[in-house]
XYZ file of C-alpha atoms in Angstrom:
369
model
C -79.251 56.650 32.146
C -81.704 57.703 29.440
C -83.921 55.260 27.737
C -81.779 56.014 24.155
C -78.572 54.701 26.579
C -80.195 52.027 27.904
C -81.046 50.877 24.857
C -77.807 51.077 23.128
C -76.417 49.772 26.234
C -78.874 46.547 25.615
C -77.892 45.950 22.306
C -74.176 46.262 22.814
C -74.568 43.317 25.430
C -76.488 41.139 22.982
C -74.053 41.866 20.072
C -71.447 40.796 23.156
C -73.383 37.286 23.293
C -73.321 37.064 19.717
C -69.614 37.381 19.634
C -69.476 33.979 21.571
C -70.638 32.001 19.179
C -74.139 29.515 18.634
C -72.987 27.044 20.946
C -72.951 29.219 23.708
C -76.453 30.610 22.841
C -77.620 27.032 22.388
C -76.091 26.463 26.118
C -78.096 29.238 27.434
C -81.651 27.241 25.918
C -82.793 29.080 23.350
C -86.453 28.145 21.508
C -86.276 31.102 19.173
C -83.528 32.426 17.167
C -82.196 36.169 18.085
C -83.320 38.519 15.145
C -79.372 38.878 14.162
C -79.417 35.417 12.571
C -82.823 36.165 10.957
C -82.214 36.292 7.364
C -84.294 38.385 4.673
C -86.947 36.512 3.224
C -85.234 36.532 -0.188
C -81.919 34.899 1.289
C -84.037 31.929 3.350
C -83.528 28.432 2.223
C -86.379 27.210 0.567
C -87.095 23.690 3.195
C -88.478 21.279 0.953
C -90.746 18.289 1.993
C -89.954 14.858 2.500
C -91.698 14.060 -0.188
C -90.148 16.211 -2.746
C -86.675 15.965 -1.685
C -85.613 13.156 -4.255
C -85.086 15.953 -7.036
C -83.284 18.446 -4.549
C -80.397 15.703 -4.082
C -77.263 15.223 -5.849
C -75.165 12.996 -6.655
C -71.832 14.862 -7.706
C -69.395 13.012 -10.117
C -66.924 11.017 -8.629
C -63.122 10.465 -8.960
C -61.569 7.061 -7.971
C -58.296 7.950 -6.814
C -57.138 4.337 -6.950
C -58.082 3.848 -10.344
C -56.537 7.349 -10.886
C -52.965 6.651 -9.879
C -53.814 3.193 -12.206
C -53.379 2.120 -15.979
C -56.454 4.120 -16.316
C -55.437 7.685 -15.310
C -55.822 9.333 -18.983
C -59.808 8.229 -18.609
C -59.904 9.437 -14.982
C -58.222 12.966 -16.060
C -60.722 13.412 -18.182
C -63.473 13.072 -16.243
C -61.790 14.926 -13.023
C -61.699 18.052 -15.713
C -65.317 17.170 -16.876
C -66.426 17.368 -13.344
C -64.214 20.880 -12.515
C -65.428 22.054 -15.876
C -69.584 21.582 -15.202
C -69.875 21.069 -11.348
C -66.907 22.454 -9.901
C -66.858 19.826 -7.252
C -66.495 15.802 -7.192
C -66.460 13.016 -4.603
C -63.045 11.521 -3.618
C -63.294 7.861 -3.102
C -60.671 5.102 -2.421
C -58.321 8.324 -1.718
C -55.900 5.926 1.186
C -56.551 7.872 4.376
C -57.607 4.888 6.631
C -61.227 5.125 8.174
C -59.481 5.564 11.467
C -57.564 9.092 10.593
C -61.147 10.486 9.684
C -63.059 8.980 12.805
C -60.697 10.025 14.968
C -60.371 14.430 12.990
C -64.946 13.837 13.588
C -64.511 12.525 17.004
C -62.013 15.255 18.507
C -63.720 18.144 16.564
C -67.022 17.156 18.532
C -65.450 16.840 21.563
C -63.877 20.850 21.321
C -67.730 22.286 20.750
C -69.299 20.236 24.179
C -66.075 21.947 26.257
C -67.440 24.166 28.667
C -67.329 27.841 27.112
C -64.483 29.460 28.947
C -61.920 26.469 27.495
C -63.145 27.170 24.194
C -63.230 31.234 24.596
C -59.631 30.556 25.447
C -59.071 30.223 21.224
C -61.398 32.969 20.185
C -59.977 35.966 18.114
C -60.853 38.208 15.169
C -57.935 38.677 13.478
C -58.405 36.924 10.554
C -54.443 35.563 10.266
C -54.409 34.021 13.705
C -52.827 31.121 13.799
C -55.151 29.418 16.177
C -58.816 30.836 15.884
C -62.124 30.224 17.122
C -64.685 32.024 15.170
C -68.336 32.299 14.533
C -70.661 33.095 11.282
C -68.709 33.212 8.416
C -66.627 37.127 8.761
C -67.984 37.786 12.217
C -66.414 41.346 11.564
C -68.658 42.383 8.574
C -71.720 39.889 8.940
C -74.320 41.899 8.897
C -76.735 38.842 9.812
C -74.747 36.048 11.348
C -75.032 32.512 10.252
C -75.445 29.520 12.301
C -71.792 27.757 12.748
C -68.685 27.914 15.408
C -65.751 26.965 13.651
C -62.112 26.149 14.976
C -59.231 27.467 12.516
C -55.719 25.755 12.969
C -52.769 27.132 10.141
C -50.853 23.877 8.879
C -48.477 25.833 7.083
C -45.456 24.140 8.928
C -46.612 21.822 11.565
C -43.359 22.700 13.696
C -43.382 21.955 17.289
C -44.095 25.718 17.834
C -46.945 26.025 15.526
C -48.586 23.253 16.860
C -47.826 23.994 20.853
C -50.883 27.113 19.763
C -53.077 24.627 19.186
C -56.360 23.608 21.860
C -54.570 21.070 24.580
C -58.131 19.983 25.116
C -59.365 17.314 23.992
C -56.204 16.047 25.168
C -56.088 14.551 21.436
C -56.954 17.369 19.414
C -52.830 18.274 18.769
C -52.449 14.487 17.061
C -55.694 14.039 15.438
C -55.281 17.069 13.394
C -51.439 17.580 13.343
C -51.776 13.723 11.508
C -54.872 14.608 9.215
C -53.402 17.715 8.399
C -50.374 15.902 6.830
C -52.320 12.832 4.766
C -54.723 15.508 3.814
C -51.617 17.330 2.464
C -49.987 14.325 0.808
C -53.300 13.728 -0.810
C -53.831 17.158 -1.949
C -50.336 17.225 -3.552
C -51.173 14.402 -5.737
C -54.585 15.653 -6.619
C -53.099 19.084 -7.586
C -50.480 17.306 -9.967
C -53.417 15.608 -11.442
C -55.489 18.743 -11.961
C -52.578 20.794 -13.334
C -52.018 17.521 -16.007
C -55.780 17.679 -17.063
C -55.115 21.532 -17.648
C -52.171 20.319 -19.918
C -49.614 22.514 -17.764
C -47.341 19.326 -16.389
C -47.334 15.963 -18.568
C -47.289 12.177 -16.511
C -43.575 11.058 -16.398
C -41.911 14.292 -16.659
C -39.948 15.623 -14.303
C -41.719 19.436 -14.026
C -40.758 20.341 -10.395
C -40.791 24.228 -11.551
C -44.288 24.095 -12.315
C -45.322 21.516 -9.082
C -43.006 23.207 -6.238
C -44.955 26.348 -5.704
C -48.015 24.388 -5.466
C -46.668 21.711 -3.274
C -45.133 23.807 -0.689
C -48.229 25.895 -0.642
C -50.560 26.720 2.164
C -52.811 24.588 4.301
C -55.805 25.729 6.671
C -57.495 23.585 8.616
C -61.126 24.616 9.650
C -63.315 22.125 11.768
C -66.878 23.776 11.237
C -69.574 23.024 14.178
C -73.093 23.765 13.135
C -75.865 23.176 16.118
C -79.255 21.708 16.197
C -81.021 24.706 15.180
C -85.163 25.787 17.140
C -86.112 27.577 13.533
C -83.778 26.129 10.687
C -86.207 27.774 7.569
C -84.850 31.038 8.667
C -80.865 30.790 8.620
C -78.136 29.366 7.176
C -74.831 27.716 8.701
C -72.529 29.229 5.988
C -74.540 31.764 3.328
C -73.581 31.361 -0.444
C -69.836 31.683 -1.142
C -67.066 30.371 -2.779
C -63.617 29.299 -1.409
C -60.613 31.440 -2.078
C -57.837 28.286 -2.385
C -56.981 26.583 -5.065
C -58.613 23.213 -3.595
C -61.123 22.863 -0.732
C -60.976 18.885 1.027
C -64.452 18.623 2.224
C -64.750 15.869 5.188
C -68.712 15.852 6.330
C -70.222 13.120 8.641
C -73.014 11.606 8.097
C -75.576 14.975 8.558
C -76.518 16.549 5.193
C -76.589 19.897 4.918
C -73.733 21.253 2.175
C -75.609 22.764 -1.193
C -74.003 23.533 -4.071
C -75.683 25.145 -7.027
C -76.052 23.833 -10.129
C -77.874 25.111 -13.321
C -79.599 27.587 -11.314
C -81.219 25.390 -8.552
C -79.727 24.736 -4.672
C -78.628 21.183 -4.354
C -78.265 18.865 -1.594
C -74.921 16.903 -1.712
C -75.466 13.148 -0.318
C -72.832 12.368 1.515
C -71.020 9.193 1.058
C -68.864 7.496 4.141
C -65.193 7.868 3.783
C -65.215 10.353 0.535
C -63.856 13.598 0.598
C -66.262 16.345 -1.314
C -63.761 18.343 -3.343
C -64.379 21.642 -4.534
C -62.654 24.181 -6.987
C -61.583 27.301 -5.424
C -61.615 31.240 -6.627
C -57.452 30.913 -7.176
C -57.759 27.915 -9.194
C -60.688 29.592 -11.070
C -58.028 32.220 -11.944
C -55.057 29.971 -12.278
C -57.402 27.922 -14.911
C -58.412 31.320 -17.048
C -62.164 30.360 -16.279
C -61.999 26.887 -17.466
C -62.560 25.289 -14.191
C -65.402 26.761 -12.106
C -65.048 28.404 -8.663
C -68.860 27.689 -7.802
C -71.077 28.643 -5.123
C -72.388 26.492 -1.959
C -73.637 27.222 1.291
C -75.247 24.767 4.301
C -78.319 24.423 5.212
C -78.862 23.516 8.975
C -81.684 21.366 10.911
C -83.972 21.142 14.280
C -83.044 17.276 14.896
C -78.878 16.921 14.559
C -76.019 18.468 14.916
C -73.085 18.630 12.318
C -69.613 18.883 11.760
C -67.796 18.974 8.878
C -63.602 19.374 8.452
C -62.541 21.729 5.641
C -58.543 21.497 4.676
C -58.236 24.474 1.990
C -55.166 24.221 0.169
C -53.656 27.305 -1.975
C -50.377 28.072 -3.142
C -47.841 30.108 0.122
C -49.419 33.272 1.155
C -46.627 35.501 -0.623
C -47.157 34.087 -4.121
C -48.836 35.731 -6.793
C -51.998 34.018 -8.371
C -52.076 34.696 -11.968
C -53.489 33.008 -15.059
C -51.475 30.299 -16.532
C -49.272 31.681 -19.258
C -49.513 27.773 -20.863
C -53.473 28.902 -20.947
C -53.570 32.611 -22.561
C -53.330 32.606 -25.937
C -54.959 35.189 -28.737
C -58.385 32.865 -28.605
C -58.167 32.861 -24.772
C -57.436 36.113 -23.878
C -56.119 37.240 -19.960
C -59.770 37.554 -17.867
C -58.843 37.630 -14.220
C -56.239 39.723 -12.673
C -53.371 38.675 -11.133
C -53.780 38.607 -7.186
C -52.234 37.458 -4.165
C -53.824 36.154 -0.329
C -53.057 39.610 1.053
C -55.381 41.212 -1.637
C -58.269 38.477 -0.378
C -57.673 39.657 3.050
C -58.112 43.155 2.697
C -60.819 42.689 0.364
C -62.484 40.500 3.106
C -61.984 43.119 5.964
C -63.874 45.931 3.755
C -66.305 44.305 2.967
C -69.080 41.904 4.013
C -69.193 38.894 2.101
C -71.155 38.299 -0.796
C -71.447 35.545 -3.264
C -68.627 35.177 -5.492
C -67.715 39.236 -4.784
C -63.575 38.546 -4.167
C -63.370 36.465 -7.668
C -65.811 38.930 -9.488
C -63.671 41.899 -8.020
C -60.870 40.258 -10.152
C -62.181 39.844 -12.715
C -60.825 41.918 -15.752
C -62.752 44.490 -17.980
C -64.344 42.263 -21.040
């Protein structure tokens, strides 16, 4: 074979490797990361000191979903649109999923990333509408420089017997863990969604508007459990780059391992997690349902040396046949059209052409000023 061969024949292997995900390079004992996760020096995170980290936390606005479903709704409405408005994101607190439901989504999601590698290789694909997935990087078809995460994909859509029988069998919990936080997490959505659409003035408290709630409510659900490993040189990658969700509504579940960032007036911010919250984030369809009022922003995760982390993401949109649109209740001569209208198969295709960047699926939708 000629050295040009050999070479190609080298890299082909490595790409191979890649393919399998960080876990399994982890496994194999790795003090340096592979050039392919090496970003350009303009994309690194910038790893602040100890000392200087109090002004690179946040402390996102949060919504008390107790006090929200109280006497005191028309105060919490306004500061749930306040928050979508100017951060895009707020903490969920008091939301009624029992400490036990979320211990138990953590506990099993760990438990799938130590399997040995051939159970979990069992689940990996790259066909992006799977209904069982496990993935790496963030579109492990287009990334160009991978990031540092695994990730585990389960569709919710139905939660029939059949669906669910495509799910891992190991851990021998997995199926119940996430087949029962998949359906409080929906529950919970639907409520927060009929909040959200009130603060937008398209359905009014106490009136019976199923038209306007039943697309939403019978919408679709993905669950993603994200794995990101202990990392030899974390100032050089990123476990998710800068992006924003396509849904409507992202549920964020994180344990107790910082690392999410959203940004905010220009600078990268770390989120501080609080036990038992959900982070909540607005999502490119909702950006477009919303006209631009509420903000689709961007986030991305940083990773560390010292600690592993694993976060549970249930995106919510409306089904995958609907049209996404501006709200006709929200287009009026001073607020003209600005997005165009768009549906989950346009997102796909968009996604397979093209490697991911930023904002890049809402911006391609947006309309002509």
């Amino acid at each position: 074979m000629c050295p040009t061969m050999n070479m190609l024949a080298v890299e082909k292997t490595k790409e191979n490797e890649y393919q399998k995900g960080v876990r399994h390079l982890c496994e194999s004992g790795i003090t340096r990361i592979p050039k392919k996760y090496v970003l350009p020096i303009s994309d690194r995170p910038l790893i602040v000191k100890k000392q200087e980290k109090n002004d690179e936390n946040l402390n996102l606005p949060i919504i008390d979903f107790a006090q929200l479903q109280g006497p005191n709704r028309s105060q919490v409405l306004k500061s749930l649109a306040k928050a979508c408005e100017e951060y895009g994101f707020f903490q969920l607190v008091n939301h009624g999923i029992d400490s036990d439901t979320i211990q138990h989504i953590i506990e099993v999601g760990k438990k799938f990333f130590e399997l040995p590698f051939e159970e979990r290789a069992k689940y990996m694909s790259t066909d992006m509408q799977a209904p069982v997935r496990l993935g790496t990087s963030f579109n492990q078809n287009k990334d160009g420089v991978f990031c540092w995460r695994d990730f585990l994909k389960l569709s919710c859509h139905s939660l029939s017997s059949d669906l669910i029988s495509l799910w891992p069998s190991s851990p021998i919990d997995l199926r119940e863990a996430a087949a029962n936080y998949s359906k409080q997490t929906n529950l919970l959505y639907q409520l927060l969604i009929g909040a959200i659409l009130e603060s937008l003035g398209i359905v009014k408290e106490h009136i019976n508007d199923s038209q306007n709630l039943k697309e939403f409510e019978d919408g679709s659900q993905l669950l993603v459990l994200n794995c990101y490993p202990c990392c030899p040189e974390p100032d050089l990658t990123l476990g998710m780059p800068p992006h924003s969700d396509y849904g409507l509504l992202t549920l964020l579940l994180q344990d107790e391992v910082k690392g999410l960032q959203i940004q905010h007036q220009g600078k990268w911010l770390t989120v501080e997690p609080i036990p038992n919250s959900f982070v909540v984030n607005v999502g490119d369809h909702l950006e477009i349902f919303s006209n631009g009022r509420y903000k689709s922003v961007l986030h991305r995760v940083l990773v560390n040396s010292s600690k592993s982390r694993i976060s549970v993401a249930s995106l919510h949109s409306l089904p995958y046949s609907s049209k996404i649109q501006p709200s006709p209740k929200l287009i009026n001569e001073s607020n003209p059209k600005l997005y165009k209208d768009t549906d989950f198969a346009n997102f796909l295709e968009y996604i397979s052409s093209y490697e991911h960047k930023s904002k890049s699926f809402l911006e391609s939708r947006k309309l002509p000023s």
